[in-house]
Short mmCIF file of C-alpha atoms in Angstrom, two decimals:
data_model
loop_
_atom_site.label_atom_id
_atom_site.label_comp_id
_atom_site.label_asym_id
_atom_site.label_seq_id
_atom_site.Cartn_x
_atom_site.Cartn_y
_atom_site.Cartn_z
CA UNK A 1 -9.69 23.98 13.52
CA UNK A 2 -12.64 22.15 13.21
CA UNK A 3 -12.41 17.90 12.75
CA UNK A 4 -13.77 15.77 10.05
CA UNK A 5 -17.28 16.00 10.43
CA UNK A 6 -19.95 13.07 9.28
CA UNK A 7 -23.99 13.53 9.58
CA UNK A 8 -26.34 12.11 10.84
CA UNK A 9 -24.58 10.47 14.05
CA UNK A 10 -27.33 7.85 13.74
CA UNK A 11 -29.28 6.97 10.95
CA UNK A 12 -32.67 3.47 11.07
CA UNK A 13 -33.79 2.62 7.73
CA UNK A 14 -35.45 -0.32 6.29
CA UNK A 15 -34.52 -3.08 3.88
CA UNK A 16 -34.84 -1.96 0.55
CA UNK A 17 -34.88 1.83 1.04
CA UNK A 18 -31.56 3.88 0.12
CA UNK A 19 -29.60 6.42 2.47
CA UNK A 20 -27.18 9.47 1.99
CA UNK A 21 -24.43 9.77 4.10
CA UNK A 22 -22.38 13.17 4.19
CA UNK A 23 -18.62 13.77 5.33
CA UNK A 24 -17.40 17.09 5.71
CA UNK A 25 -13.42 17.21 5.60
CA UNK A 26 -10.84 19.53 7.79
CA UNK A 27 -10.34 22.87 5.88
CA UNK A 28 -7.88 22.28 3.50
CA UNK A 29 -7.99 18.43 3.11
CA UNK A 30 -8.46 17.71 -0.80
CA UNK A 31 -8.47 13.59 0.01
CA UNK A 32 -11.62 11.56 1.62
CA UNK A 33 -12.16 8.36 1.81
CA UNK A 34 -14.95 6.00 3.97
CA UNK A 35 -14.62 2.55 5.62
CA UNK A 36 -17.15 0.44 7.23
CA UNK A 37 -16.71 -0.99 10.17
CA UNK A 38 -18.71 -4.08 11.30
CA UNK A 39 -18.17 -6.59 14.36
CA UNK A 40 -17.56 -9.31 12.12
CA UNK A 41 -15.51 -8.14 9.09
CA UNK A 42 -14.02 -5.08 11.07
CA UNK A 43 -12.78 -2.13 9.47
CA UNK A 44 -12.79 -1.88 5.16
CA UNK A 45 -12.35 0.29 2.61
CA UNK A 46 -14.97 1.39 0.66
CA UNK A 47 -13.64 4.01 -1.86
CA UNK A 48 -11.30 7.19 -1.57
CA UNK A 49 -11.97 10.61 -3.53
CA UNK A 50 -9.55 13.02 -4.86
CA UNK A 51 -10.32 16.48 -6.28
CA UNK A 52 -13.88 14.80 -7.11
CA UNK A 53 -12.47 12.50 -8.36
CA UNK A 54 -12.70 8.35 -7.61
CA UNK A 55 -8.81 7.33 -6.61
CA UNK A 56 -9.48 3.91 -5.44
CA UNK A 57 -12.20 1.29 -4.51
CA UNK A 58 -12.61 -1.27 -2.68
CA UNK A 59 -14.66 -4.77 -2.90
CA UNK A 60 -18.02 -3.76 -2.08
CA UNK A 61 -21.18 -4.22 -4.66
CA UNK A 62 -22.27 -1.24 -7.16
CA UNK A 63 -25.09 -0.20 -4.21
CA UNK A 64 -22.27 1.27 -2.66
CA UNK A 65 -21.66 4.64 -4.26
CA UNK A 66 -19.82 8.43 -3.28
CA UNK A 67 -19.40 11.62 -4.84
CA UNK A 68 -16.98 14.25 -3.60
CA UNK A 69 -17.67 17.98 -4.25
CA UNK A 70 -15.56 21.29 -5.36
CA UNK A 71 -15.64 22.07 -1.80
CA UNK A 72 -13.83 18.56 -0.81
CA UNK A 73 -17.22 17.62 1.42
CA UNK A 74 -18.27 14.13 0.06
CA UNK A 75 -21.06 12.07 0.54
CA UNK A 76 -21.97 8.00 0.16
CA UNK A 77 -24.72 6.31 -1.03
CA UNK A 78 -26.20 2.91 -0.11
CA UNK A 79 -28.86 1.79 -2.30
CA UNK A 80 -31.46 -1.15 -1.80
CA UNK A 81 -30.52 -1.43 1.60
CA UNK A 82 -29.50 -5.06 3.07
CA UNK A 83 -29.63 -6.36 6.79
CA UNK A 84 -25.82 -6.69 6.54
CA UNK A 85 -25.68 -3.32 5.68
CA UNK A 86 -26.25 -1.97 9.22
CA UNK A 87 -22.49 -0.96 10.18
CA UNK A 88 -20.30 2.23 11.22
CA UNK A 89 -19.28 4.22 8.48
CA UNK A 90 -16.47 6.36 9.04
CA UNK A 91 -14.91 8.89 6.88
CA UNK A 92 -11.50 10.21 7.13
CA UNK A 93 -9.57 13.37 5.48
CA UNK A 94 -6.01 14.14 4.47
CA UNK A 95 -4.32 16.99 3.15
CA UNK A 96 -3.29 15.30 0.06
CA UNK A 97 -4.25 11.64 -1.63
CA UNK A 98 -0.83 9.82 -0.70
CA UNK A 99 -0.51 11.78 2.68
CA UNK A 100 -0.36 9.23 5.47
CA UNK A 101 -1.88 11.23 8.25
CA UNK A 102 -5.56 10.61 7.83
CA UNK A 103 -8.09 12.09 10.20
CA UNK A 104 -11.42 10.14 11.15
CA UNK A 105 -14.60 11.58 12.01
CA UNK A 106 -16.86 9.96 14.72
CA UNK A 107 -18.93 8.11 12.09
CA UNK A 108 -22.61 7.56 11.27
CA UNK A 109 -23.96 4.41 12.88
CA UNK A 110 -26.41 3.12 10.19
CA UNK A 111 -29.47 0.38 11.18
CA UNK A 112 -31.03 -1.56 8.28
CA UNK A 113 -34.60 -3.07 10.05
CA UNK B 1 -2.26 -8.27 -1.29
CA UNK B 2 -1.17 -6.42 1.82
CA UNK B 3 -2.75 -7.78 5.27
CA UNK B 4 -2.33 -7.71 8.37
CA UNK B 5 -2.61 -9.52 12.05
CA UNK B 6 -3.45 -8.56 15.66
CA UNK B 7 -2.96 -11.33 17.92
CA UNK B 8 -5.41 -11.63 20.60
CA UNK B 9 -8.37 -9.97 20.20
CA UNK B 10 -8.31 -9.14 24.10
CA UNK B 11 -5.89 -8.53 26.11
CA UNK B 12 -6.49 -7.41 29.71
CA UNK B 13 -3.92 -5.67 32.24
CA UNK B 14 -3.72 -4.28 35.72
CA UNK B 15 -3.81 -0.81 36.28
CA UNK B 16 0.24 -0.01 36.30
CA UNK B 17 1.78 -2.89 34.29
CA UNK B 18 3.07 -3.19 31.14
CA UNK B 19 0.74 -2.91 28.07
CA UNK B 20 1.63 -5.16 24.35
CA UNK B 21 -0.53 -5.30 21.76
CA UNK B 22 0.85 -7.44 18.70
CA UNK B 23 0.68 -6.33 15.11
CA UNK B 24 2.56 -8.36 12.13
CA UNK B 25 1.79 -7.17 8.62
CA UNK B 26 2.46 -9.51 5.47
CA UNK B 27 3.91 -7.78 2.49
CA UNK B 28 7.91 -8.01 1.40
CA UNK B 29 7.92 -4.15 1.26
CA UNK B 30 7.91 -2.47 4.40
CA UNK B 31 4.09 -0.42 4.54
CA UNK B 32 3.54 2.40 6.07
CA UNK B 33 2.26 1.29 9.40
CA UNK B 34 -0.28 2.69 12.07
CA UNK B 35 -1.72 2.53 15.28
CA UNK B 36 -5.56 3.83 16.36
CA UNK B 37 -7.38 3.44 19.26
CA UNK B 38 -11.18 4.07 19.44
CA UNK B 39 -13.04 4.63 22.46
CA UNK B 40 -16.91 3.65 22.24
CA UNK B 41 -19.13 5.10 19.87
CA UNK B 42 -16.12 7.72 18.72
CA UNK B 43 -14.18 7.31 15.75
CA UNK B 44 -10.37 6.23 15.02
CA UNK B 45 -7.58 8.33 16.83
CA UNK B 46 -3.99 7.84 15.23
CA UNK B 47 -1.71 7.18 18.20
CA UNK B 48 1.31 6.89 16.58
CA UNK B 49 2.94 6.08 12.49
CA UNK B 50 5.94 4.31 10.94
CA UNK B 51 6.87 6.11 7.68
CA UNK B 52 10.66 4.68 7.10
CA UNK B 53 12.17 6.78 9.43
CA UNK B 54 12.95 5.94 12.43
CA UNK B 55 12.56 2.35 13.86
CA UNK B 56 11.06 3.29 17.40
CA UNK B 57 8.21 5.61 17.51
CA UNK B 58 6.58 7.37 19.93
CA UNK B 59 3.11 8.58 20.35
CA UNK B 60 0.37 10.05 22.56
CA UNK B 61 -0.87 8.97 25.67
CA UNK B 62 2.46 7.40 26.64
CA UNK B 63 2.31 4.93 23.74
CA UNK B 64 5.54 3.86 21.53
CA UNK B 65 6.05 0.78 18.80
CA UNK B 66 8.87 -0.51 17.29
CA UNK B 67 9.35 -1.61 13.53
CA UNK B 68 11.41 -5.00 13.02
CA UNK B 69 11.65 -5.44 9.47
CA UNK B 70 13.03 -8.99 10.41
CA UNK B 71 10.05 -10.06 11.89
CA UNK B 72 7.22 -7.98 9.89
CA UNK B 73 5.68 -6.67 13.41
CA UNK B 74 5.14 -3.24 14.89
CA UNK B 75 4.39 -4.07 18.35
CA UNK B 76 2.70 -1.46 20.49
CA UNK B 77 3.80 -0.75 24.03
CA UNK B 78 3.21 1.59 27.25
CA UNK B 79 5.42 0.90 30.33
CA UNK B 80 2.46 1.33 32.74
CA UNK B 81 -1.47 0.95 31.85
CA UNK B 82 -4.12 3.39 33.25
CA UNK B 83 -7.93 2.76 33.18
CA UNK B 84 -8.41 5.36 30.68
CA UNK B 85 -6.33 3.28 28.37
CA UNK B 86 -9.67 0.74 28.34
CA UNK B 87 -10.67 0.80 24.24
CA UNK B 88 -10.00 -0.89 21.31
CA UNK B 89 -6.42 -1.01 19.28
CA UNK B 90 -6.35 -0.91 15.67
CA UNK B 91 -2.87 -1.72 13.66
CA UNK B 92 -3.03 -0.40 9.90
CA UNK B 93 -0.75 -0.90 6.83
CA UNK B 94 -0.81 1.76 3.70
CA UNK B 95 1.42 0.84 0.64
CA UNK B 96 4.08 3.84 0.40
CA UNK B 97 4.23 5.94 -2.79
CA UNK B 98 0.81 4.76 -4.64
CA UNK B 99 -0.43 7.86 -4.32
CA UNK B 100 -4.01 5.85 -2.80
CA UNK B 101 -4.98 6.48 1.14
CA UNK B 102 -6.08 2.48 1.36
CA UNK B 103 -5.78 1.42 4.52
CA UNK B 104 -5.66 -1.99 5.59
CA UNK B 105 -6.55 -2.62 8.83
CA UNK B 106 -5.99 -5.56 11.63
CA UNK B 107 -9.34 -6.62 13.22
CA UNK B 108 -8.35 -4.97 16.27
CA UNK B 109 -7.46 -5.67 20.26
CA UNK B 110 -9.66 -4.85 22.88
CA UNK B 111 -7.88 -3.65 25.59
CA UNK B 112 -9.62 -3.88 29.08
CA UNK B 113 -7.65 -2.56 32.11
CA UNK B 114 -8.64 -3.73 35.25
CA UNK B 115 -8.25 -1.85 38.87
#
């Protein structure tokens, strides 16, 4: 059975520009959700999705955004790109949105220049 | 709001002794609680989770961790360290029965195992 899957591995962008990261979720998992992950604030949530639907959020700014599709894949948008931006973004799937056994991918390390 | 706290953010054993990594969380009502470890440039791997049953828990790679309501903590432990234990410890809290998969994370323990 194939893991959670997240493309690109590594992504460089610029200031200002925007990026699309995509999570693909074990087969069968109906719950994603994504986290960054910096050295200096560590690891936080950034929203969880549901049957395409928005379950939860956390304190990040509107330029954070995510969609989740019929097919449970999901993706996450970052728009006007800041310096403090550049971070690990890792997505993780369950089977159901209050099952506690979440599965990470390996993340997508992200670069604002 | 739910947090919680890894002391030490490095913690640094011989090969064969005795491995702790501290975790207290904050909230009155007992979480959920978790341990990952992530190895560089990989994502999380769940070691081991506290769901209310029972108090000691054991997980993979020789790992276990003990609940003590009394003292909010969910220590991990492995009787006997080997290099490939070398990566960084993550202790995580989810609020039971809200239906949301919010994690809350500690800002994790590096630990480095030395020959």
């Amino acid at each position: 059975k194939a893991g959670v899957t997240q493309t690109p591995r590594y992504l460089i962008k610029t200031r200002g520009q925007q990026v699309t990261l995509s999570c693909s979720p074990i087969s069968g998992h109906r719950s994603v959700s994504w986290y960054q992950q910096t050295p200096g604030q560590g690891l936080q949530f950034l929203f969880e999705y549901f049957s395409e639907t928005q379950r939860n959020k956390g304190n990040f700014p509107g330029r954070f955004s995510g969609r989740q599709f019929s097919n449970s894949r999901s993706e996450m948008n970052v728009s006007t790109l800041e310096l403090g931006d550049s971070a690990l973004y890792l997505c993780a799937s369950s089977w159901g949105s209050g099952n506690e056994k979440l599965f990470f991918g390996s993340g997508t390390q992200l670069s604002v220049l | 709001a739910q947090s919680v706290t890894q002391l030490g953010s490095h913690v640094s054993v011989s090969e064969g002794a005795l491995v702790l990594l501290r975790c207290n969380y904050s909230s009155s009502v007992p979480p959920y609680l978790f341990w990952y470890v992530q190895y560089p440039n990989q994502g999380l791997q769940l070691l081991l989770k506290y769901t209310s049953a029972a108090t000691l828990v054991k997980g993979i790679n020789g790992f276990e961790a003990e609940f003590k309501k009394s003292e909010t903590s969910f220590h991990l432990t492995k009787p006997s360290a080997h290099m490939r234990d070398a990566a960084e410890y993550f202790c995580a809290a989810l609020e039971p029965n809200t239906g949301f998969q919010k994690l809350v994370f500690g800002t994790g323990t590096r630990l480095l195992v030395s020959p």
